[in-house]
CSV table of C-alpha atoms in Angstrom, one decimal:
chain,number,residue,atom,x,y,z
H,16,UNK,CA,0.0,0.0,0.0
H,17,UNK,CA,1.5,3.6,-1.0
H,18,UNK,CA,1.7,6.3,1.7
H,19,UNK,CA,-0.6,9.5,1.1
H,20,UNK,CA,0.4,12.5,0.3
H,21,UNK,CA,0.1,15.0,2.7
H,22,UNK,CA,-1.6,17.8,2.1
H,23,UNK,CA,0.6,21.2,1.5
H,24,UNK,CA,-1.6,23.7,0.4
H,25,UNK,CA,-3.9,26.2,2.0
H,26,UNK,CA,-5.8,23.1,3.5
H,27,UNK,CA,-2.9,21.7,5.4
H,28,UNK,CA,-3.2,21.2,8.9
H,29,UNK,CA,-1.0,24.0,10.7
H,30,UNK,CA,2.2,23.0,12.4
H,31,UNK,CA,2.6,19.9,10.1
H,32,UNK,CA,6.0,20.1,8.4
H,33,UNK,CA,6.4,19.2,4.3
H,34,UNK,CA,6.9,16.2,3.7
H,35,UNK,CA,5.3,14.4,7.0
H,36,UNK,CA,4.3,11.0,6.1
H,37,UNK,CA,1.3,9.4,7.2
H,38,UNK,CA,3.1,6.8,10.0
H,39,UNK,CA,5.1,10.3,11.0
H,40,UNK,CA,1.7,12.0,11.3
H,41,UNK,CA,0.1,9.5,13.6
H,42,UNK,CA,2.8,9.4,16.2
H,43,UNK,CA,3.4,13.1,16.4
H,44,UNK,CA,-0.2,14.1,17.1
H,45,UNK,CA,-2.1,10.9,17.6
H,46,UNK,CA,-5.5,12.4,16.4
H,47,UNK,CA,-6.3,12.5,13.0
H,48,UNK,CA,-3.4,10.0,11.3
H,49,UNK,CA,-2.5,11.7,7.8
H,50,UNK,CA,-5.9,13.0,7.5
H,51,UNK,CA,-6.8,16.6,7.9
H,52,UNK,CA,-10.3,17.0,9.0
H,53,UNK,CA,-13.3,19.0,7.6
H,54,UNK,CA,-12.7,21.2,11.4
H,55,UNK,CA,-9.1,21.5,10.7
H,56,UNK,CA,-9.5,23.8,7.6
H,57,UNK,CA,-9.9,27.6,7.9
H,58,UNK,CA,-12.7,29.7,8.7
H,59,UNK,CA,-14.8,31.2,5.9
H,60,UNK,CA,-12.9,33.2,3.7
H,61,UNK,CA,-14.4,37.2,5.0
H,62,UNK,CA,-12.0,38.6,1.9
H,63,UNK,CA,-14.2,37.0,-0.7
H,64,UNK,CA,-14.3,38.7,-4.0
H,65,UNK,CA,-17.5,40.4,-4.9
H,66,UNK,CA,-20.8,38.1,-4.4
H,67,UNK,CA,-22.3,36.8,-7.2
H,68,UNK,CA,-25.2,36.6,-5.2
H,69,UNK,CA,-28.2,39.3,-7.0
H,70,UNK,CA,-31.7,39.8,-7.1
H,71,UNK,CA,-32.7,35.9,-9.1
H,72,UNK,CA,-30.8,34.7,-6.3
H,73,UNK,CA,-32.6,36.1,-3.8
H,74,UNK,CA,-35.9,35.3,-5.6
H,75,UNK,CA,-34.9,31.5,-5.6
H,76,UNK,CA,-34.1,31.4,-1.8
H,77,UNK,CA,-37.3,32.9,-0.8
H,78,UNK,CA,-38.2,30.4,-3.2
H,79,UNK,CA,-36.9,27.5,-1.0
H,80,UNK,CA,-38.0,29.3,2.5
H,81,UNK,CA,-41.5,29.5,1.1
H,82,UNK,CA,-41.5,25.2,0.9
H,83,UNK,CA,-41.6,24.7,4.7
H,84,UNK,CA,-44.0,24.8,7.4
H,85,UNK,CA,-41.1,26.5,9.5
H,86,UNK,CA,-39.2,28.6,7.0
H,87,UNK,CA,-35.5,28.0,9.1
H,88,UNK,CA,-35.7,24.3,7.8
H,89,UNK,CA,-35.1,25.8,4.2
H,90,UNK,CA,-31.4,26.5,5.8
H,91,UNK,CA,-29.8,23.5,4.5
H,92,UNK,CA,-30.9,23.9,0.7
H,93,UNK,CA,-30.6,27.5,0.5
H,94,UNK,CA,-26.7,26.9,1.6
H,95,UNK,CA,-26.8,24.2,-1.7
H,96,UNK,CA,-28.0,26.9,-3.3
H,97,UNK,CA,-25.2,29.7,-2.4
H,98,UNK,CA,-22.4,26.9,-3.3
H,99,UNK,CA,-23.9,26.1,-7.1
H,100,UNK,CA,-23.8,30.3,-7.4
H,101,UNK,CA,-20.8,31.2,-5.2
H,102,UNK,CA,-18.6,27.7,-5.7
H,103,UNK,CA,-18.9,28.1,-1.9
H,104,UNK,CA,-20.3,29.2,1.1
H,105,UNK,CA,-19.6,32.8,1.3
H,106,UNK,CA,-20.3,35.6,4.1
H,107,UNK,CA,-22.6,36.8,1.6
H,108,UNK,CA,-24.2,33.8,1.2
H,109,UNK,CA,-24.5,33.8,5.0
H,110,UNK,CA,-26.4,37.3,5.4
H,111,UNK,CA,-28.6,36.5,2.4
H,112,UNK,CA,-29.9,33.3,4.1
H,113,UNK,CA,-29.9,34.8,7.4
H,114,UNK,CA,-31.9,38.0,6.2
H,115,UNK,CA,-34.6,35.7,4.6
H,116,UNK,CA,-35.1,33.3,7.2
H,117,UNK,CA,-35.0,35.8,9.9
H,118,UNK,CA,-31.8,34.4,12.3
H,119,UNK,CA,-28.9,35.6,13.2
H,120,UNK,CA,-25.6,34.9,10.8
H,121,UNK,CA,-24.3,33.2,14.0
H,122,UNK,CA,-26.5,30.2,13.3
H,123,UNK,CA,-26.0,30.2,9.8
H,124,UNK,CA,-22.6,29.9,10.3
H,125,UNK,CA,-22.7,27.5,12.8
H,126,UNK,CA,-24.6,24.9,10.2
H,127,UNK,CA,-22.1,25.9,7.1
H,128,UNK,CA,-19.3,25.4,8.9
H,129,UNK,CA,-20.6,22.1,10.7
H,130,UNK,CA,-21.4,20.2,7.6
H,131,UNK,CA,-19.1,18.8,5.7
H,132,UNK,CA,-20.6,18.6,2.2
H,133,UNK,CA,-20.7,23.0,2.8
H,134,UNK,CA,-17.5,24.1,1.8
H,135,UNK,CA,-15.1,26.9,2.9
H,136,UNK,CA,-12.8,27.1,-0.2
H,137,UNK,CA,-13.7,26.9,-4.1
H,138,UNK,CA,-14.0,23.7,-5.3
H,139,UNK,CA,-13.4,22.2,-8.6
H,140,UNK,CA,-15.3,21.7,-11.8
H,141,UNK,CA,-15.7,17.7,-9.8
H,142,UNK,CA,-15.6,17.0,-6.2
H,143,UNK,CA,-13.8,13.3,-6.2
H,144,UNK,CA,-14.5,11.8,-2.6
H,145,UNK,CA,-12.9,8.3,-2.1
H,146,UNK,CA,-14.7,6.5,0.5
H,147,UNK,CA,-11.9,5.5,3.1
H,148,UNK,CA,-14.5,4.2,5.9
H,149,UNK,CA,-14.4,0.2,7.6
H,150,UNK,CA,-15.1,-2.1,4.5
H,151,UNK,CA,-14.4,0.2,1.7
H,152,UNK,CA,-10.9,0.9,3.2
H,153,UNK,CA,-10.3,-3.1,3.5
H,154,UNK,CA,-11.3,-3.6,-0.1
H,155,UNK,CA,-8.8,-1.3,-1.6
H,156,UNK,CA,-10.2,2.7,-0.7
H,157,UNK,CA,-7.1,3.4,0.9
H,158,UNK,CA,-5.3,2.3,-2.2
H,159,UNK,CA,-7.7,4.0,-4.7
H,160,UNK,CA,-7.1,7.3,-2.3
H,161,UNK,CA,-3.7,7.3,-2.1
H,162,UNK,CA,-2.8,6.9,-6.0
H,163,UNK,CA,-5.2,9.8,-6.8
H,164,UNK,CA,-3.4,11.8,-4.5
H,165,UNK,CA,0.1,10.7,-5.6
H,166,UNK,CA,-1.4,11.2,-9.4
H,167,UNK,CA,-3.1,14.2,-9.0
H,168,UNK,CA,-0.3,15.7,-6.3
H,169,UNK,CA,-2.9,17.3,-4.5
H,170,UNK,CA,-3.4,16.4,-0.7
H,171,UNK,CA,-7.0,15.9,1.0
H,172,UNK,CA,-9.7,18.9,0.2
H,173,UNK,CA,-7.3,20.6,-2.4
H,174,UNK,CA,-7.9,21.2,-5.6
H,175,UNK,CA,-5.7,20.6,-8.7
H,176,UNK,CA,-3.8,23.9,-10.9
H,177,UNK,CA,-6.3,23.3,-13.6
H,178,UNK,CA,-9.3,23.9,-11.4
H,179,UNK,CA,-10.7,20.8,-12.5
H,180,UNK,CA,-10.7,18.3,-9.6
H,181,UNK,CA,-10.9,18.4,-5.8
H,182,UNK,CA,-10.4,15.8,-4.1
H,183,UNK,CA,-11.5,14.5,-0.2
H,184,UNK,CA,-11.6,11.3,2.0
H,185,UNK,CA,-15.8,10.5,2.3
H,186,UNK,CA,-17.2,9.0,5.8
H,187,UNK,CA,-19.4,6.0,4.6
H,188,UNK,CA,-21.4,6.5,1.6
H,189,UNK,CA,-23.9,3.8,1.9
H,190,UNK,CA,-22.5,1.4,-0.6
H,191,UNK,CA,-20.8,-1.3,0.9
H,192,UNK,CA,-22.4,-3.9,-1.7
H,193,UNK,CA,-20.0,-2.0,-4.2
H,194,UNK,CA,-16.9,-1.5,-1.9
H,195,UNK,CA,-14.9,0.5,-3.0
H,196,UNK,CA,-16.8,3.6,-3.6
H,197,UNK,CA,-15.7,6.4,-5.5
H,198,UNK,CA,-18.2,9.5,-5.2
H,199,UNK,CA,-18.0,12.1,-8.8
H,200,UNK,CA,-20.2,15.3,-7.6
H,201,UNK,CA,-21.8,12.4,-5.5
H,202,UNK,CA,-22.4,10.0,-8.6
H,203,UNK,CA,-21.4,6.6,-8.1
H,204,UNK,CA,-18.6,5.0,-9.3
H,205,UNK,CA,-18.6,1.6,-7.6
H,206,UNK,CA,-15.8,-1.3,-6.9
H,207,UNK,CA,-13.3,1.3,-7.6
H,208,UNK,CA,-9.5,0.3,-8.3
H,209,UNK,CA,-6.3,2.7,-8.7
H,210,UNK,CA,-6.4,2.3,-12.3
H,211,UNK,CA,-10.3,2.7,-12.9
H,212,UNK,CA,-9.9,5.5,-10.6
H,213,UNK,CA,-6.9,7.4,-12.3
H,214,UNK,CA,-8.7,6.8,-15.8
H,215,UNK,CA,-12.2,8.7,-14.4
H,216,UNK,CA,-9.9,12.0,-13.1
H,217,UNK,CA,-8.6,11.6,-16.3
H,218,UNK,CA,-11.4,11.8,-18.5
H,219,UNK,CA,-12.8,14.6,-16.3
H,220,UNK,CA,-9.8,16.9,-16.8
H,221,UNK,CA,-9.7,16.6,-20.7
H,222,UNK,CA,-12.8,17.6,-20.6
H,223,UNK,CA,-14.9,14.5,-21.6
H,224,UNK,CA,-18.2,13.9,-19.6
H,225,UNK,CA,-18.4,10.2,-17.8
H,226,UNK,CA,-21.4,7.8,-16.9
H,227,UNK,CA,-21.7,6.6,-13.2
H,228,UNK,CA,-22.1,3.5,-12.8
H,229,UNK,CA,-25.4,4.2,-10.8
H,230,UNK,CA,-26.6,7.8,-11.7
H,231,UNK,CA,-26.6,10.1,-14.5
H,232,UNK,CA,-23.7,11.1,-16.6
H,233,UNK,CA,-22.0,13.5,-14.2
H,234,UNK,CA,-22.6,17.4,-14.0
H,235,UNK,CA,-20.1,19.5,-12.3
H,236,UNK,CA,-19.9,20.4,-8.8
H,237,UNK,CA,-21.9,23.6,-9.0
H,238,UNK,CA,-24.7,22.1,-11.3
H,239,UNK,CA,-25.1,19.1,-9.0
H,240,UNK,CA,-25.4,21.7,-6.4
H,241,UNK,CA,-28.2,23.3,-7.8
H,242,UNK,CA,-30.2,20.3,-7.9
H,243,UNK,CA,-29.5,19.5,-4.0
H,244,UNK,CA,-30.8,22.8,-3.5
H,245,UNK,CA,-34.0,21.7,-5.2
H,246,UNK,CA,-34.3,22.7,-8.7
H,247,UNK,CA,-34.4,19.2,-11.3
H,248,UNK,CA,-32.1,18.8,-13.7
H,249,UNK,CA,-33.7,16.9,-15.8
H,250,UNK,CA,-31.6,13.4,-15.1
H,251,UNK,CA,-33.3,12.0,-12.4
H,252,UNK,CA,-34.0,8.6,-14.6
H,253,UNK,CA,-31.0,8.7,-16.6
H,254,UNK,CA,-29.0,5.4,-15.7
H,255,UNK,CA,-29.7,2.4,-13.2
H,256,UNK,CA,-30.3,4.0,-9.4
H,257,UNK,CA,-29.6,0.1,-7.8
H,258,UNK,CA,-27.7,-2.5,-9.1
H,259,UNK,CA,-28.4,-6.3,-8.4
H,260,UNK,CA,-25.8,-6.8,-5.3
H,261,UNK,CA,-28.5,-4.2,-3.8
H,262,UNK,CA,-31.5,-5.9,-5.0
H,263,UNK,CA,-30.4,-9.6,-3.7
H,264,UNK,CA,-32.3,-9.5,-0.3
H,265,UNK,CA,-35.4,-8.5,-1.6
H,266,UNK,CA,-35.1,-11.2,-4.3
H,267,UNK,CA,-34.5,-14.0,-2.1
H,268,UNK,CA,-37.5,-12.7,0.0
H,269,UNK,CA,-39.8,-13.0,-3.1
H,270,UNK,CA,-38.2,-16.3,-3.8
H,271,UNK,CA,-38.8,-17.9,-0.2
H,272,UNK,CA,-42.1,-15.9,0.4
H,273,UNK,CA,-41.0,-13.7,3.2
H,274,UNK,CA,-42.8,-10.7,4.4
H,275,UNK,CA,-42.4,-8.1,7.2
H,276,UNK,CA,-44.6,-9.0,10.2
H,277,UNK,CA,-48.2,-6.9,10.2
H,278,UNK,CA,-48.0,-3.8,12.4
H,279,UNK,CA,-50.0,-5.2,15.7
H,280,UNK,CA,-53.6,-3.0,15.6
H,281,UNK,CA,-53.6,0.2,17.7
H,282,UNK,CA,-54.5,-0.1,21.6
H,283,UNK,CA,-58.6,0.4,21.9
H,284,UNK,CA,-59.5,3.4,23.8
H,285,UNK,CA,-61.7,2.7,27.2
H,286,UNK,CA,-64.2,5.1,27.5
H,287,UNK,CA,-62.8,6.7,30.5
H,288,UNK,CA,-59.9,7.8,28.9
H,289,UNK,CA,-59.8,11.9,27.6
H,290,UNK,CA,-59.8,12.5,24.1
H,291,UNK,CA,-58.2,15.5,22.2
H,292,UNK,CA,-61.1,17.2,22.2
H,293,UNK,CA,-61.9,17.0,26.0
């Protein structure tokens, strides 16, 4: 197995000299190994260049406020929004969502900078995320992870010259049936290897548009953000959403005639009890 690279760019962890290899890492600080974490990285960037953020934009988070009961639960997709429009979340991304929903930029920071799919920094034309969690990691992730890095010579949650790719170790993605997993803009690419890997980053920074292998053909980063923020893109039935690994347990339920046990009926109500109305 090839040692990562360690990040040396804006996203490195501080203190961490060049060159610090992961087993160097681990038993220097004993907290993160040779990974630097999503709370690691820098605050939001308060010396952004001018917002792209203008009156449509606006329009289209009120847009997303006005599809909740309790307009604050819009926060989440109105921060999708801000990324596909800023490449990021920006302050004024920020005082836009915290002007329509009526809180404080306090708590509107406190969720951007919390979740890890909100990001701090501009990120490429494709997120790549390598899953690099229990099973995927013993079926080669770690493998797949470390030869992007070595190929593309960027470290975790940097971004190549071109602009094209950014890549990140992903926490579980719910595909373990298809270990590895390699994540495009959240596409699926599944029983990933170092060389199927290295030939998708490829294709992606010539320029050339690639099929998941469950999903759509893959949008970029800021168009896939977009649609997390709500607004179709049209591709929802464009490839296979499950493949037959997926499908096997409910197959050999059909096959065996197994059901899920009947919900038991709700408890009958004596008449002495109060009622809603009462």
């Amino acid at each position: 197995m090839s040692a990562a690279v360690e990040p040396q760019g804006p996203g490195a962890r501080a203190g961490a000299p060049a060159g610090t290899n992961a087993t160097e890492e681990l038993a220097g600080h004993g907290t993160h190994g040779h990974f630097t974490t999503h709370f690691d990285e820098p605050v939001l960037d308060f010396e952004a260049p001018e917002t792209l953020i203008d009156d449509a934009v606006l329009e289209e988070l009120r847009m997303i406020a006005a599809r909740y009961p309790q307009a604050r639960s819009a926060l989440l997709p109105m921060l999708h929004l801000v990324q596909s429009v800023e490449g990021r979340v920006t302050p004024a991304g920020i005082e836009a969502c915290a002007a329509i929903l009526d809180i404080s930029t306090a708590d509107v920071s406190g969720v951007a900078t919390f979740y890890t799919m909100y990001k701090r920094r501009p990120v490429g034309k494709y997120h790549v995320g390598v899953c690099t969690t229990a099973l995927c990691a013993i079926m080669g992730g770690d493998e797949v992870y470390a030869r992007l890095q070595e190929h593309l010579g960027i470290g975790n949650d940097e971004t190549t010259e071109d602009g094209a790719i950014t890549l990140e170790h992903l926490e579980c993605n719910a595909a373990c049936d298809y270990a590895p997993v390699m994540m495009v803009n959240w596409e699926f690419f599944d029983q990933a290897t170092p060389e199927n890997a290295v030939q998708v980053v490829d294709a992606l920074q010539s320029g050339v548009r690639v099929q998941a292998t469950r999903g759509a053909r893959v949008a970029t980063w800021q168009e896939t953000e977009r649609v997390l923020a709500g607004f179709p893109d049209g591709k929802a039935d464009e490839g296979p959403t499950s493949g037959g690994a997926s499908r096997l347990g409910l197959q050999i339920a059909r096959e065996r005639g197994w059901h899920a046990p009947s919900a038991p009926p709700p408890p009958e109500q004596s008449d002495d009890e109060p009622t809603e109305q009462s």
